[in-house]
PDB file of C-alpha atoms in Angstrom:
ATOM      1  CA  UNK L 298     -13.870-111.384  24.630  1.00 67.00           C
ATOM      2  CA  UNK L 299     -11.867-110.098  21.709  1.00 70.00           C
ATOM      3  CA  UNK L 300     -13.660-112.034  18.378  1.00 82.00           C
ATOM      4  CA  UNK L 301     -11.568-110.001  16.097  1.00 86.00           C
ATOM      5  CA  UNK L 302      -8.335-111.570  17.593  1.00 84.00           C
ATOM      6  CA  UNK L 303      -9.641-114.821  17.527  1.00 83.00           C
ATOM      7  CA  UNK L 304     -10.846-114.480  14.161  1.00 87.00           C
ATOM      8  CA  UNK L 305      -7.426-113.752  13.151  1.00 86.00           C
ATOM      9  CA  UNK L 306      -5.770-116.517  15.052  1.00 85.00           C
ATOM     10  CA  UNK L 307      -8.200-119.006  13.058  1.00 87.00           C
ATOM     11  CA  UNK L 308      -7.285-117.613   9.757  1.00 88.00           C
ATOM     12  CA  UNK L 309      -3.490-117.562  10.891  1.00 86.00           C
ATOM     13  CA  UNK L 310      -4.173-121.080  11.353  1.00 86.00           C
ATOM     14  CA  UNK L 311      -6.171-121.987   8.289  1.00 86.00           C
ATOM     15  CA  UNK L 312      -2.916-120.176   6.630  1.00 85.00           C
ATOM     16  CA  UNK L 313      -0.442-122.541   8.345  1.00 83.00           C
ATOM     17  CA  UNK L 314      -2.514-126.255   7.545  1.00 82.00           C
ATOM     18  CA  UNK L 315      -2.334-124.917   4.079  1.00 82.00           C
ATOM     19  CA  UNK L 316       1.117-124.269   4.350  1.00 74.00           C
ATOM     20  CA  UNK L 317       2.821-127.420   3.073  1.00 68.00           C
ATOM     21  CA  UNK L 318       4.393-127.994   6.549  1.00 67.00           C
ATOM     22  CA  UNK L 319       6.162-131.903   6.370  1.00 66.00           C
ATOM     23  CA  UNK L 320       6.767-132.061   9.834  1.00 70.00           C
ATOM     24  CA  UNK L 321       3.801-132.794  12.757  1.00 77.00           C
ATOM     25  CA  UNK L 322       1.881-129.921  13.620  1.00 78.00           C
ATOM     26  CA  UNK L 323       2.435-129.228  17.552  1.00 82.00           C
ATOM     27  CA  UNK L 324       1.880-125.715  18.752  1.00 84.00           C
ATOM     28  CA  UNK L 325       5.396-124.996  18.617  1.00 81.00           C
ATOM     29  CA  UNK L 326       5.954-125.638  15.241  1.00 81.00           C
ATOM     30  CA  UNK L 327       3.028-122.931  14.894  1.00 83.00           C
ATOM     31  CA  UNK L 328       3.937-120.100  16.934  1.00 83.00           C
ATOM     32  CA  UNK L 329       7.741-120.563  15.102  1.00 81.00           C
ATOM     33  CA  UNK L 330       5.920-120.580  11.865  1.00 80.00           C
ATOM     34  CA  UNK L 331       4.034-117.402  12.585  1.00 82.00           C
ATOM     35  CA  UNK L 332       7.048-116.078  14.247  1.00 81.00           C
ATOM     36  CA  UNK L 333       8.813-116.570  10.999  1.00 79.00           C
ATOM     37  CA  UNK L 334       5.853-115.360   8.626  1.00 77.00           C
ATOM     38  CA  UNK L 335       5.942-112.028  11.399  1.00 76.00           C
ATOM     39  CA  UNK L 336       9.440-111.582  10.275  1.00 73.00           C
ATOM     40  CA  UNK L 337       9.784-111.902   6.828  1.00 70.00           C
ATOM     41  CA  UNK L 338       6.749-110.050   6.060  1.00 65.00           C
ATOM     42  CA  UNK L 339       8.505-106.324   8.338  1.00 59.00           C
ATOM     43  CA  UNK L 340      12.100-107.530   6.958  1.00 58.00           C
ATOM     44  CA  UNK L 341      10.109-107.101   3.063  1.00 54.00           C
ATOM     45  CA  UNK L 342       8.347-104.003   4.343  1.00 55.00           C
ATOM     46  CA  UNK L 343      11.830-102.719   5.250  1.00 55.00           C
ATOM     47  CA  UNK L 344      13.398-103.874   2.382  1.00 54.00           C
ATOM     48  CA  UNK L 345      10.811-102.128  -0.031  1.00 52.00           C
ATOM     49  CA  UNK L 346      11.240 -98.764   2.221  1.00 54.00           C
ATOM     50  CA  UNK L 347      15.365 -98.776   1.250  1.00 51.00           C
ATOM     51  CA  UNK L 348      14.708-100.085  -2.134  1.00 50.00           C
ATOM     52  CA  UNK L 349      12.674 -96.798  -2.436  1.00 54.00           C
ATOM     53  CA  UNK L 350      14.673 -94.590  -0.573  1.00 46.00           C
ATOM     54  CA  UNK L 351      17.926 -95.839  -2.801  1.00 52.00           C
ATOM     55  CA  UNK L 352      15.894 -95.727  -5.989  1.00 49.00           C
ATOM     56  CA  UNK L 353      14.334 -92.547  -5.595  1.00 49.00           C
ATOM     57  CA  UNK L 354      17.607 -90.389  -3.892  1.00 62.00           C
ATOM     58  CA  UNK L 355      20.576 -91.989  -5.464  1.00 62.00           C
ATOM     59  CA  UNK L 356      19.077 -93.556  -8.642  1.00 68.00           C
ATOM     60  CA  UNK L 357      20.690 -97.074  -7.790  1.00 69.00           C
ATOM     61  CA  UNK L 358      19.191-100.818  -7.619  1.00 70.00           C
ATOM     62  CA  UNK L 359      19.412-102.344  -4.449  1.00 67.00           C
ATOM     63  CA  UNK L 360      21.459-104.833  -6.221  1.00 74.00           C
ATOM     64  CA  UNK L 361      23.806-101.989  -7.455  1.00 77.00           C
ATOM     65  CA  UNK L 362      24.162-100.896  -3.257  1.00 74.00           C
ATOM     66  CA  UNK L 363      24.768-104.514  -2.183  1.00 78.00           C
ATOM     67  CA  UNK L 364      27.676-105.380  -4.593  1.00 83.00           C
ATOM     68  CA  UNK L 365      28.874-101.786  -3.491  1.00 80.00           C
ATOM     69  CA  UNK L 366      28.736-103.068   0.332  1.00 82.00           C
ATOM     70  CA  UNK L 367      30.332-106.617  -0.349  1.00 91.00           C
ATOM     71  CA  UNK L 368      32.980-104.530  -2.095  1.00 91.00           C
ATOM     72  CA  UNK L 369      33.556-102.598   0.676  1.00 88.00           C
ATOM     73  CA  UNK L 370      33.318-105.245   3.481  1.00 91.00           C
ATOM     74  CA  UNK L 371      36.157-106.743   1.906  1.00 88.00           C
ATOM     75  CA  UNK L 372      38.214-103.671   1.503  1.00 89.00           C
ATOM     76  CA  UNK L 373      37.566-103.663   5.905  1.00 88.00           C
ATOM     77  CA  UNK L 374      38.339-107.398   6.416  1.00 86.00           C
ATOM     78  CA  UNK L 375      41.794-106.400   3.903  1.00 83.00           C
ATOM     79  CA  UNK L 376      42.788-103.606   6.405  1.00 85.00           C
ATOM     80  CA  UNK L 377      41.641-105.123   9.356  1.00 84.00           C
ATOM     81  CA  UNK L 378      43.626-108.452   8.519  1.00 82.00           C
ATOM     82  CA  UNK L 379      46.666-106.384   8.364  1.00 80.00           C
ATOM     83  CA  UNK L 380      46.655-105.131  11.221  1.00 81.00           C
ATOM     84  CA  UNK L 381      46.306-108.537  12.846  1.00 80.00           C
ATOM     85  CA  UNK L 382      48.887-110.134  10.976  1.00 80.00           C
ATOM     86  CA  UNK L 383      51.575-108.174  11.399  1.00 80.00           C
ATOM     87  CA  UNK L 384      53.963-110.027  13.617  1.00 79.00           C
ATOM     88  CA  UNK L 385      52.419-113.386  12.998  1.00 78.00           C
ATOM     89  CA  UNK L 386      54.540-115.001   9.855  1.00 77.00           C
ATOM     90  CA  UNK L 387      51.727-114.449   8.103  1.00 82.00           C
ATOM     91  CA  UNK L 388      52.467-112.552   4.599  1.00 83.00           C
ATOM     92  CA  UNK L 389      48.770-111.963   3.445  1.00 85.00           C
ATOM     93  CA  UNK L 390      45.272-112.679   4.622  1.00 86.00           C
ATOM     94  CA  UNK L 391      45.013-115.240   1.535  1.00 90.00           C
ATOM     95  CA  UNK L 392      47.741-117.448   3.775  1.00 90.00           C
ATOM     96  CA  UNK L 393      45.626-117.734   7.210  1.00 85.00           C
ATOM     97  CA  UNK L 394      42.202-118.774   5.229  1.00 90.00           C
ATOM     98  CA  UNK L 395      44.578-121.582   3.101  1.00 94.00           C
ATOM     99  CA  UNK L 396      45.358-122.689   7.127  1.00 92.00           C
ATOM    100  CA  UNK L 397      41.230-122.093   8.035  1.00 91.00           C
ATOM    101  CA  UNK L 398      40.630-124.231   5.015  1.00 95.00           C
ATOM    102  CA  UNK L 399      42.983-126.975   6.320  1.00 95.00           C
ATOM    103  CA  UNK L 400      41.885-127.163   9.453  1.00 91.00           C
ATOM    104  CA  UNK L 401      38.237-127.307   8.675  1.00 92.00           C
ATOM    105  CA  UNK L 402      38.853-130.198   6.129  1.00 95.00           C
ATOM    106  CA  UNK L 403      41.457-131.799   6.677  1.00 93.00           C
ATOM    107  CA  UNK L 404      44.726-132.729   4.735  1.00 94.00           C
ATOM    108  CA  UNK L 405      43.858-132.699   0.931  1.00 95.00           C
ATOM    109  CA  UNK L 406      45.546-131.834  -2.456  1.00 93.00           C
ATOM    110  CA  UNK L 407      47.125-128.486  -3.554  1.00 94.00           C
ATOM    111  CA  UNK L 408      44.579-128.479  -6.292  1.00 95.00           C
ATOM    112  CA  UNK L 409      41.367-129.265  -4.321  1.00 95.00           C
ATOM    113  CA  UNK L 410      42.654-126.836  -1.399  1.00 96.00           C
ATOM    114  CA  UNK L 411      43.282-123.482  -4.445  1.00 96.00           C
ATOM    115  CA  UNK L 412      39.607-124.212  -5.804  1.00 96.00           C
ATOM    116  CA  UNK L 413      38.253-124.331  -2.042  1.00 96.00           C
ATOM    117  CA  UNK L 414      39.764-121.204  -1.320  1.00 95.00           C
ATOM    118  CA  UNK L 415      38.451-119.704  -4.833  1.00 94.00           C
ATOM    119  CA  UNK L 416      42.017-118.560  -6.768  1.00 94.00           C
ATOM    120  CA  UNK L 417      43.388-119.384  -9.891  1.00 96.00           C
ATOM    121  CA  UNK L 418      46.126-121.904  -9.875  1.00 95.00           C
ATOM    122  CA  UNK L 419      49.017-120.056 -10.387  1.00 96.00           C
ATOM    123  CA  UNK L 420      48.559-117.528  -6.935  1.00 95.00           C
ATOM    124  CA  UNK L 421      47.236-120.381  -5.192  1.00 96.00           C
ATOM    125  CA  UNK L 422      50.907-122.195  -5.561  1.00 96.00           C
ATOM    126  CA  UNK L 423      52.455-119.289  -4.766  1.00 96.00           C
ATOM    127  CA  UNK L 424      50.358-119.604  -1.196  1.00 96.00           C
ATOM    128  CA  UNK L 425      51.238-122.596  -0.952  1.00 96.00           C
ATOM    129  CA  UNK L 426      54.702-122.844  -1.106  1.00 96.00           C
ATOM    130  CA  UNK L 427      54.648-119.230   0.498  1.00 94.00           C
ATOM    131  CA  UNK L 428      53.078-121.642   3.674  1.00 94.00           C
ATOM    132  CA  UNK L 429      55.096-124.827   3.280  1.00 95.00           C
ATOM    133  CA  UNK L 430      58.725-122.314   3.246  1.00 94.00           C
ATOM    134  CA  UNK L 431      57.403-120.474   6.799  1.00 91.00           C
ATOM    135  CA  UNK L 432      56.816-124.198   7.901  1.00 91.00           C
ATOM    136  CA  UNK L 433      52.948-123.689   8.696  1.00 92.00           C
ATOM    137  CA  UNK L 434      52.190-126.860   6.072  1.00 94.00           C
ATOM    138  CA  UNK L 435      53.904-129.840   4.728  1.00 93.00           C
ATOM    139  CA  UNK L 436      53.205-131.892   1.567  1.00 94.00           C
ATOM    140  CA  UNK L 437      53.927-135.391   0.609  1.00 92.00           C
ATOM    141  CA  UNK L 438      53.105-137.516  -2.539  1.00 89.00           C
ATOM    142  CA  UNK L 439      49.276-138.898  -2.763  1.00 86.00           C
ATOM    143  CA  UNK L 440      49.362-142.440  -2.164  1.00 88.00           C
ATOM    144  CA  UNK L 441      46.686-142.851  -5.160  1.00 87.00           C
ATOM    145  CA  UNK L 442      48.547-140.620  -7.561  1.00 85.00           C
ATOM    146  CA  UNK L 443      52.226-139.730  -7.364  1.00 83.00           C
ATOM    147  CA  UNK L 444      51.831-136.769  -9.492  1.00 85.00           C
ATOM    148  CA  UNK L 445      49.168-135.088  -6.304  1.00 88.00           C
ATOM    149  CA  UNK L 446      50.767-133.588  -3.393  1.00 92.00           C
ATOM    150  CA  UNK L 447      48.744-133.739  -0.401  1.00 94.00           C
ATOM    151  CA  UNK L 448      49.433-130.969   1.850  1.00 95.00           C
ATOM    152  CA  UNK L 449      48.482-130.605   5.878  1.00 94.00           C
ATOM    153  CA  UNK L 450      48.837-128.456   9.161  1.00 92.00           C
ATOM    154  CA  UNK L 451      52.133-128.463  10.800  1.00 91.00           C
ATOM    155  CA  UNK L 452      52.409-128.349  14.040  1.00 85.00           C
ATOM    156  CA  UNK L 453      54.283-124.944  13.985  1.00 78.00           C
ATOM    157  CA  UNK L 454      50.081-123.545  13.274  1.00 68.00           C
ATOM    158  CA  UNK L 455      48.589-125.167  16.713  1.00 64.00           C
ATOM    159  CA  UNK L 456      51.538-123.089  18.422  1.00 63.00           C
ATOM    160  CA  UNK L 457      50.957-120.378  16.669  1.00 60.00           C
ATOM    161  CA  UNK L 458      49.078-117.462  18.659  1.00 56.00           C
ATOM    162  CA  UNK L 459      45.776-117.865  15.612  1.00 52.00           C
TER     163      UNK L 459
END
């Protein structure tokens, strides 16, 4: 028999009583733990190997190379949305996520639906009554404050080929 493996299954399990785990302890709940433990601890190994590699070829952070790739996925989800959208009524990408906003949450006011969506006031309006012109959303007064609109799906959108 193989002492050196068990060894290192008992100190793999000293590890995981020691862990802080709330939930019962079942062997399950083990082998995911050390699953997980497996993982993180090659994901850091890899991480530490690009850190390197960026630090010591290109003299960047790896914080520096992931704003530069965030940056760039958008710039991809920009063109790619264009092409998509090009016979749908839709006049930017910015218009189908104010319609993937609505339909994830439900009818709620201009205001609340702009800071959901992340733009300033003034361009989320413009949105908005971009939407409500093309028929995709309607608006009526709130029912606790007359000065809110609420706005919702029409049901032009569930037609609608997206």
């Amino acid at each position: 028999m193989d002492y050196k493996l068990l060894q290192d299954v008992i100190k793999l399990l000293e590890e995981f009583n020691n862990y802080g785990i709330k939930e019962e302890k079942s062997l399950d709940v083990f082998l995911n733990w050390a699953y997980d433990k497996k993982c993180m601890k090659s994901d850091s190994a890899n991480l530490i190997k690009y850190q390197d590699w960026i630090n010591k070829n290109k003299g960047r952070s790896i914080e520096s190379e992931i704003n530069t790739l965030i940056v760039h996925l958008s710039k991809y989800a920009k063109i790619h949305s264009k092409e998509i959208l090009v016979n749908s009524g839709f006049t930017s990408q910015e218009d189908f996520i104010y319609l993937i906003t609505l339909k994830s949450f439900g009818e709620m006011n201009k205001i609340d639906l702009i800071r959901k969506n992340i733009q300033e006031k003034p361009a989320g309006i413009k949105i908005i009554n971009r939407l409500i012109k093309k028929g995709f959303i309607n608006q009526h007064d709130s029912s606790l404050d007359k000065r809110n609109k609420i706005v919702s799906i029409t049901d032009l959108v569930y037609a609608s080929p997206f």
